[in-house]
CSV table of C-alpha atoms in Angstrom, one decimal:
chain,number,residue,atom,x,y,z
I,1,UNK,CA,3.4,51.9,42.3
I,2,UNK,CA,5.3,48.7,43.1
I,3,UNK,CA,5.9,46.3,40.0
I,4,UNK,CA,4.7,42.8,40.9
I,5,UNK,CA,7.7,40.7,39.9
I,6,UNK,CA,5.7,37.5,39.9
I,7,UNK,CA,3.3,39.0,37.5
I,8,UNK,CA,6.1,40.5,35.2
I,9,UNK,CA,7.8,37.1,35.2
I,10,UNK,CA,4.5,35.1,34.3
I,11,UNK,CA,4.0,37.4,31.5
I,12,UNK,CA,7.6,37.1,30.1
I,13,UNK,CA,7.5,33.2,30.5
I,14,UNK,CA,3.8,33.1,28.9
I,15,UNK,CA,5.1,35.1,25.9
I,16,UNK,CA,8.3,33.2,25.7
I,17,UNK,CA,6.2,29.9,25.6
I,18,UNK,CA,3.4,31.2,23.2
I,19,UNK,CA,5.8,33.0,20.8
I,20,UNK,CA,8.0,29.8,20.4
I,21,UNK,CA,4.9,27.7,20.1
I,22,UNK,CA,3.7,30.0,17.4
I,23,UNK,CA,6.9,29.5,15.4
I,24,UNK,CA,6.6,25.7,16.0
I,25,UNK,CA,3.2,26.0,14.4
I,26,UNK,CA,3.8,28.4,11.7
I,27,UNK,CA,7.5,28.5,10.7
I,28,UNK,CA,8.3,26.9,7.0
I,29,UNK,CA,11.8,26.0,8.2
I,30,UNK,CA,11.7,22.7,10.2
I,31,UNK,CA,15.0,23.6,11.8
I,32,UNK,CA,13.6,26.8,13.1
I,33,UNK,CA,10.5,25.2,14.5
I,34,UNK,CA,12.6,22.6,16.3
I,35,UNK,CA,14.8,25.0,17.8
I,36,UNK,CA,11.7,27.2,18.9
I,37,UNK,CA,10.5,24.2,20.7
I,38,UNK,CA,13.6,24.9,23.1
I,39,UNK,CA,12.2,28.4,23.9
I,40,UNK,CA,8.8,26.6,24.4
I,41,UNK,CA,10.2,24.0,26.9
I,42,UNK,CA,12.1,26.5,28.9
I,43,UNK,CA,9.2,28.9,29.3
I,44,UNK,CA,7.0,26.0,30.5
I,45,UNK,CA,9.8,25.0,32.9
I,46,UNK,CA,9.7,28.7,34.4
I,47,UNK,CA,5.9,28.5,34.6
I,48,UNK,CA,6.5,25.2,36.6
I,49,UNK,CA,8.8,27.0,39.0
I,50,UNK,CA,6.1,29.7,39.5
I,51,UNK,CA,3.5,26.9,40.4
I,52,UNK,CA,5.9,25.5,43.1
I,53,UNK,CA,6.9,22.4,41.2
I,54,UNK,CA,10.6,22.9,41.2
I,55,UNK,CA,11.5,19.3,40.8
I,56,UNK,CA,9.5,19.0,37.7
I,57,UNK,CA,11.1,22.2,36.1
I,58,UNK,CA,14.5,20.5,36.6
I,59,UNK,CA,13.2,17.4,35.0
I,60,UNK,CA,11.6,19.3,31.9
I,61,UNK,CA,14.9,20.9,31.2
I,62,UNK,CA,16.7,17.6,31.6
I,63,UNK,CA,14.4,15.4,29.7
I,64,UNK,CA,13.0,17.6,27.0
I,65,UNK,CA,16.0,20.0,26.3
I,66,UNK,CA,18.7,17.4,26.9
I,67,UNK,CA,17.0,14.5,25.6
I,68,UNK,CA,13.9,14.9,23.2
I,69,UNK,CA,15.0,18.0,21.5
I,70,UNK,CA,18.5,16.5,20.6
I,71,UNK,CA,16.7,13.4,19.5
I,72,UNK,CA,14.4,15.5,17.1
I,73,UNK,CA,17.3,17.5,15.8
I,74,UNK,CA,19.0,14.2,15.1
I,75,UNK,CA,15.9,12.9,13.0
I,76,UNK,CA,15.6,16.3,11.2
I,77,UNK,CA,19.2,16.1,10.1
I,78,UNK,CA,18.9,12.6,9.2
I,79,UNK,CA,15.6,13.1,7.2
I,80,UNK,CA,15.6,16.7,5.7
I,81,UNK,CA,17.5,17.5,2.6
I,82,UNK,CA,19.6,20.6,3.0
I,83,UNK,CA,18.8,22.2,-0.4
I,84,UNK,CA,15.2,22.4,0.3
I,85,UNK,CA,15.4,23.3,4.0
I,86,UNK,CA,13.8,26.7,3.6
I,87,UNK,CA,10.4,25.0,2.7
I,88,UNK,CA,10.9,21.9,4.6
I,89,UNK,CA,8.1,22.3,6.9
I,90,UNK,CA,4.9,23.3,4.9
I,91,UNK,CA,1.4,23.3,5.9
I,92,UNK,CA,-1.9,22.2,4.2
I,93,UNK,CA,-5.4,23.1,4.9
I,94,UNK,CA,-4.5,25.9,7.2
I,95,UNK,CA,-7.8,27.8,7.0
I,96,UNK,CA,-9.6,24.7,8.1
I,97,UNK,CA,-7.4,24.0,11.0
I,98,UNK,CA,-7.4,27.7,12.3
I,99,UNK,CA,-11.2,27.8,12.3
I,100,UNK,CA,-11.4,24.4,14.1
I,101,UNK,CA,-8.7,25.6,16.7
I,102,UNK,CA,-10.7,28.9,17.1
I,103,UNK,CA,-13.9,27.1,17.9
I,104,UNK,CA,-12.0,24.8,20.4
I,105,UNK,CA,-10.4,27.9,22.1
I,106,UNK,CA,-13.7,29.4,22.3
I,107,UNK,CA,-15.2,26.5,24.3
I,108,UNK,CA,-12.3,26.2,26.4
I,109,UNK,CA,-12.2,29.9,27.2
I,110,UNK,CA,-15.9,29.5,28.1
I,111,UNK,CA,-15.2,26.7,30.4
I,112,UNK,CA,-12.2,28.2,32.1
I,113,UNK,CA,-13.8,31.7,32.9
I,114,UNK,CA,-17.2,30.5,33.9
I,115,UNK,CA,-16.6,27.7,36.3
I,116,UNK,CA,-16.2,28.6,39.8
I,117,UNK,CA,-12.8,26.9,40.6
I,118,UNK,CA,-12.1,26.5,44.3
I,119,UNK,CA,-9.1,28.5,44.1
I,120,UNK,CA,-6.7,28.2,47.3
I,121,UNK,CA,-3.1,29.3,46.1
I,122,UNK,CA,-0.5,27.6,48.2
I,123,UNK,CA,2.8,29.0,49.4
I,124,UNK,CA,5.9,28.0,47.3
I,125,UNK,CA,7.7,25.2,48.7
I,126,UNK,CA,10.1,22.5,47.6
I,127,UNK,CA,8.1,19.6,46.0
I,128,UNK,CA,10.9,16.9,45.7
I,129,UNK,CA,10.3,15.1,48.9
I,130,UNK,CA,6.7,15.0,48.6
I,131,UNK,CA,7.0,13.7,45.1
I,132,UNK,CA,9.3,11.0,46.0
I,133,UNK,CA,7.0,9.7,49.0
I,134,UNK,CA,4.1,9.8,46.4
I,135,UNK,CA,6.0,7.9,43.8
I,136,UNK,CA,7.4,5.1,46.0
I,137,UNK,CA,3.9,4.9,48.0
I,138,UNK,CA,0.5,5.4,46.3
I,139,UNK,CA,2.0,5.3,42.7
I,140,UNK,CA,4.4,2.6,43.1
I,141,UNK,CA,2.7,0.3,40.4
I,142,UNK,CA,2.6,2.9,37.8
I,143,UNK,CA,6.1,4.0,38.5
I,144,UNK,CA,7.4,0.5,37.8
I,145,UNK,CA,5.1,0.1,34.9
I,146,UNK,CA,6.9,3.3,33.6
I,147,UNK,CA,10.4,2.0,33.8
I,148,UNK,CA,9.1,-1.3,31.9
I,149,UNK,CA,7.7,1.1,29.3
I,150,UNK,CA,11.0,2.9,28.9
I,151,UNK,CA,12.9,-0.2,28.5
I,152,UNK,CA,10.4,-1.4,25.9
I,153,UNK,CA,10.7,1.7,24.0
I,154,UNK,CA,14.4,1.6,24.1
I,155,UNK,CA,14.6,-1.9,22.7
I,156,UNK,CA,11.9,-1.0,20.2
I,157,UNK,CA,13.7,2.2,19.1
I,158,UNK,CA,16.9,0.1,18.5
I,159,UNK,CA,15.1,-2.6,16.7
I,160,UNK,CA,13.2,-0.1,14.5
I,161,UNK,CA,16.0,2.1,13.7
I,162,UNK,CA,18.8,-0.2,12.9
I,163,UNK,CA,19.8,-1.2,9.4
I,164,UNK,CA,19.0,-4.9,8.4
I,165,UNK,CA,22.7,-5.7,7.4
I,166,UNK,CA,23.9,-9.1,7.6
I,167,UNK,CA,27.4,-9.3,8.8
I,168,UNK,CA,29.7,-11.7,6.9
I,169,UNK,CA,29.6,-14.4,9.5
I,170,UNK,CA,25.9,-14.5,9.5
I,171,UNK,CA,25.6,-15.0,5.8
I,172,UNK,CA,26.7,-18.5,5.9
N,1,UNK,CA,-3.9,42.5,39.3
N,2,UNK,CA,-4.0,39.1,40.8
N,3,UNK,CA,-2.4,36.1,39.2
N,4,UNK,CA,-4.8,33.2,39.3
N,5,UNK,CA,-5.6,29.9,37.8
N,6,UNK,CA,-7.3,31.4,34.8
N,7,UNK,CA,-4.0,32.9,33.6
N,8,UNK,CA,-2.3,29.7,33.6
N,9,UNK,CA,-5.3,28.0,31.9
N,10,UNK,CA,-5.1,30.5,29.3
N,11,UNK,CA,-1.5,30.1,28.5
N,12,UNK,CA,-2.2,26.3,28.4
N,13,UNK,CA,-5.3,26.4,26.2
N,14,UNK,CA,-3.6,28.6,23.4
N,15,UNK,CA,-0.6,26.3,23.6
N,16,UNK,CA,-3.0,23.5,23.1
N,17,UNK,CA,-4.5,25.1,20.2
N,18,UNK,CA,-1.3,25.7,18.7
N,19,UNK,CA,-0.2,22.1,19.1
N,20,UNK,CA,-3.3,21.0,17.8
N,21,UNK,CA,-2.8,23.3,14.5
N,22,UNK,CA,0.5,21.9,13.9
N,23,UNK,CA,-0.8,18.2,14.3
N,24,UNK,CA,-3.7,19.1,11.7
N,25,UNK,CA,-1.6,21.1,9.1
N,26,UNK,CA,2.0,20.1,8.9
N,27,UNK,CA,3.0,17.9,6.1
N,28,UNK,CA,6.2,17.0,7.6
N,29,UNK,CA,6.1,14.1,9.9
N,30,UNK,CA,8.8,15.5,12.2
N,31,UNK,CA,6.7,18.7,12.3
N,32,UNK,CA,3.6,16.8,13.3
N,33,UNK,CA,5.8,15.2,16.3
N,34,UNK,CA,6.8,18.8,17.4
N,35,UNK,CA,3.0,19.4,17.6
N,36,UNK,CA,2.5,16.4,19.7
N,37,UNK,CA,5.0,17.8,22.1
N,38,UNK,CA,3.3,21.0,22.3
N,39,UNK,CA,0.0,19.2,23.0
N,40,UNK,CA,1.7,17.1,25.8
N,41,UNK,CA,3.3,20.1,27.3
N,42,UNK,CA,-0.1,22.1,27.3
N,43,UNK,CA,-1.8,19.2,29.1
N,44,UNK,CA,1.1,18.7,31.8
N,45,UNK,CA,1.0,22.6,32.5
N,46,UNK,CA,-2.8,22.3,33.3
N,47,UNK,CA,-2.1,19.2,35.7
N,48,UNK,CA,0.4,21.4,37.6
N,49,UNK,CA,-1.8,24.5,37.5
N,50,UNK,CA,-4.7,22.6,39.0
N,51,UNK,CA,-2.6,20.9,41.5
N,52,UNK,CA,-1.2,24.3,42.7
N,53,UNK,CA,-4.5,26.4,42.7
N,54,UNK,CA,-7.3,23.6,43.2
N,55,UNK,CA,-6.3,20.0,44.3
N,56,UNK,CA,-3.2,20.1,46.5
N,57,UNK,CA,-1.5,17.0,47.2
N,58,UNK,CA,1.0,15.4,44.8
N,59,UNK,CA,-1.2,13.7,42.0
N,60,UNK,CA,-0.7,16.5,39.6
N,61,UNK,CA,2.9,16.4,39.8
N,62,UNK,CA,3.1,12.4,39.6
N,63,UNK,CA,0.9,12.8,36.5
N,64,UNK,CA,3.2,15.2,34.8
N,65,UNK,CA,6.1,13.0,35.5
N,66,UNK,CA,4.4,10.1,33.9
N,67,UNK,CA,3.4,12.4,31.0
N,68,UNK,CA,7.1,13.2,30.6
N,69,UNK,CA,8.1,9.6,30.6
N,70,UNK,CA,5.5,8.8,28.1
N,71,UNK,CA,6.6,11.6,25.8
N,72,UNK,CA,10.1,10.6,25.9
N,73,UNK,CA,9.4,7.1,25.0
N,74,UNK,CA,6.9,8.1,22.2
N,75,UNK,CA,9.2,10.3,20.7
N,76,UNK,CA,12.1,7.8,20.4
N,77,UNK,CA,9.6,5.2,19.0
N,78,UNK,CA,8.3,7.7,16.5
N,79,UNK,CA,11.6,9.0,15.3
N,80,UNK,CA,12.6,5.4,14.6
N,81,UNK,CA,9.7,5.0,12.6
N,82,UNK,CA,10.2,8.0,10.9
N,83,UNK,CA,13.7,6.9,9.9
N,84,UNK,CA,12.6,3.7,8.6
N,85,UNK,CA,9.8,5.4,6.6
N,86,UNK,CA,12.6,7.9,5.2
N,87,UNK,CA,14.7,4.7,4.1
N,88,UNK,CA,11.7,3.4,2.2
N,89,UNK,CA,10.3,6.3,0.6
N,90,UNK,CA,12.9,9.0,0.5
N,91,UNK,CA,10.4,11.3,1.9
N,92,UNK,CA,8.5,11.8,5.0
N,93,UNK,CA,5.9,14.1,3.9
N,94,UNK,CA,2.8,12.7,5.5
N,95,UNK,CA,0.5,13.0,2.2
N,96,UNK,CA,3.1,11.2,0.1
N,97,UNK,CA,2.8,8.2,2.2
N,98,UNK,CA,-0.1,6.5,0.5
N,99,UNK,CA,1.0,2.9,0.1
N,100,UNK,CA,-1.9,1.5,1.5
N,101,UNK,CA,-4.5,3.6,-0.5
N,102,UNK,CA,-4.5,1.3,-3.7
């Protein structure tokens, strides 16, 4: 019997994603949780490739793994004291949370399995050109708003994170 | 066995549940932010899966690009706020930040 490689890679990527996600949700060490987020992002990037979104997979790796994760690691290092790092990420109210999430998953599973989705799987293809035309055509305004948002976020982060220190020449 | 939409929806739903659990139960503010990242990624995966199997076109991938943009700016602002909170309180545990309670 021939093994379907798509199936095997799907289950491998899904396992990587979900196990890393579970570590993020349950690890008591904030550093472990942050590094586990790396596996989760990489697994999702792999799933994007399977779903013929190759450009997004590259963006996922570049932005999340290269940018967001580094930023979060910096924040962890700047805020967690090293001596109590083993219990730096404790949880509270876990039973209630698990019950609520189980109820939510029941509803989601019911919706996903009973709805008759009109499934027509498409052949894998490069998506970059299609995406570029969409971003500079139908979605031009949201695209420009996104760049303004990024600029505002950058300035806001700088203003928020700096120390309010007066230089000598400012004191007067 | 045929790989269909339901498989991706399952992965996405479980990931969403894990993210929600993280947001609800964590005490460390950075831990809560990690949960928000899980939630956003689960939603983005759903967009891509629906685009591939149901909708077609480019809308799903465009929305995912915007999700990634929003997540990047959100995390920058949120971490700046966390740093300021740490400077003011020497702690970033969410249940110790009760200044407004009294």
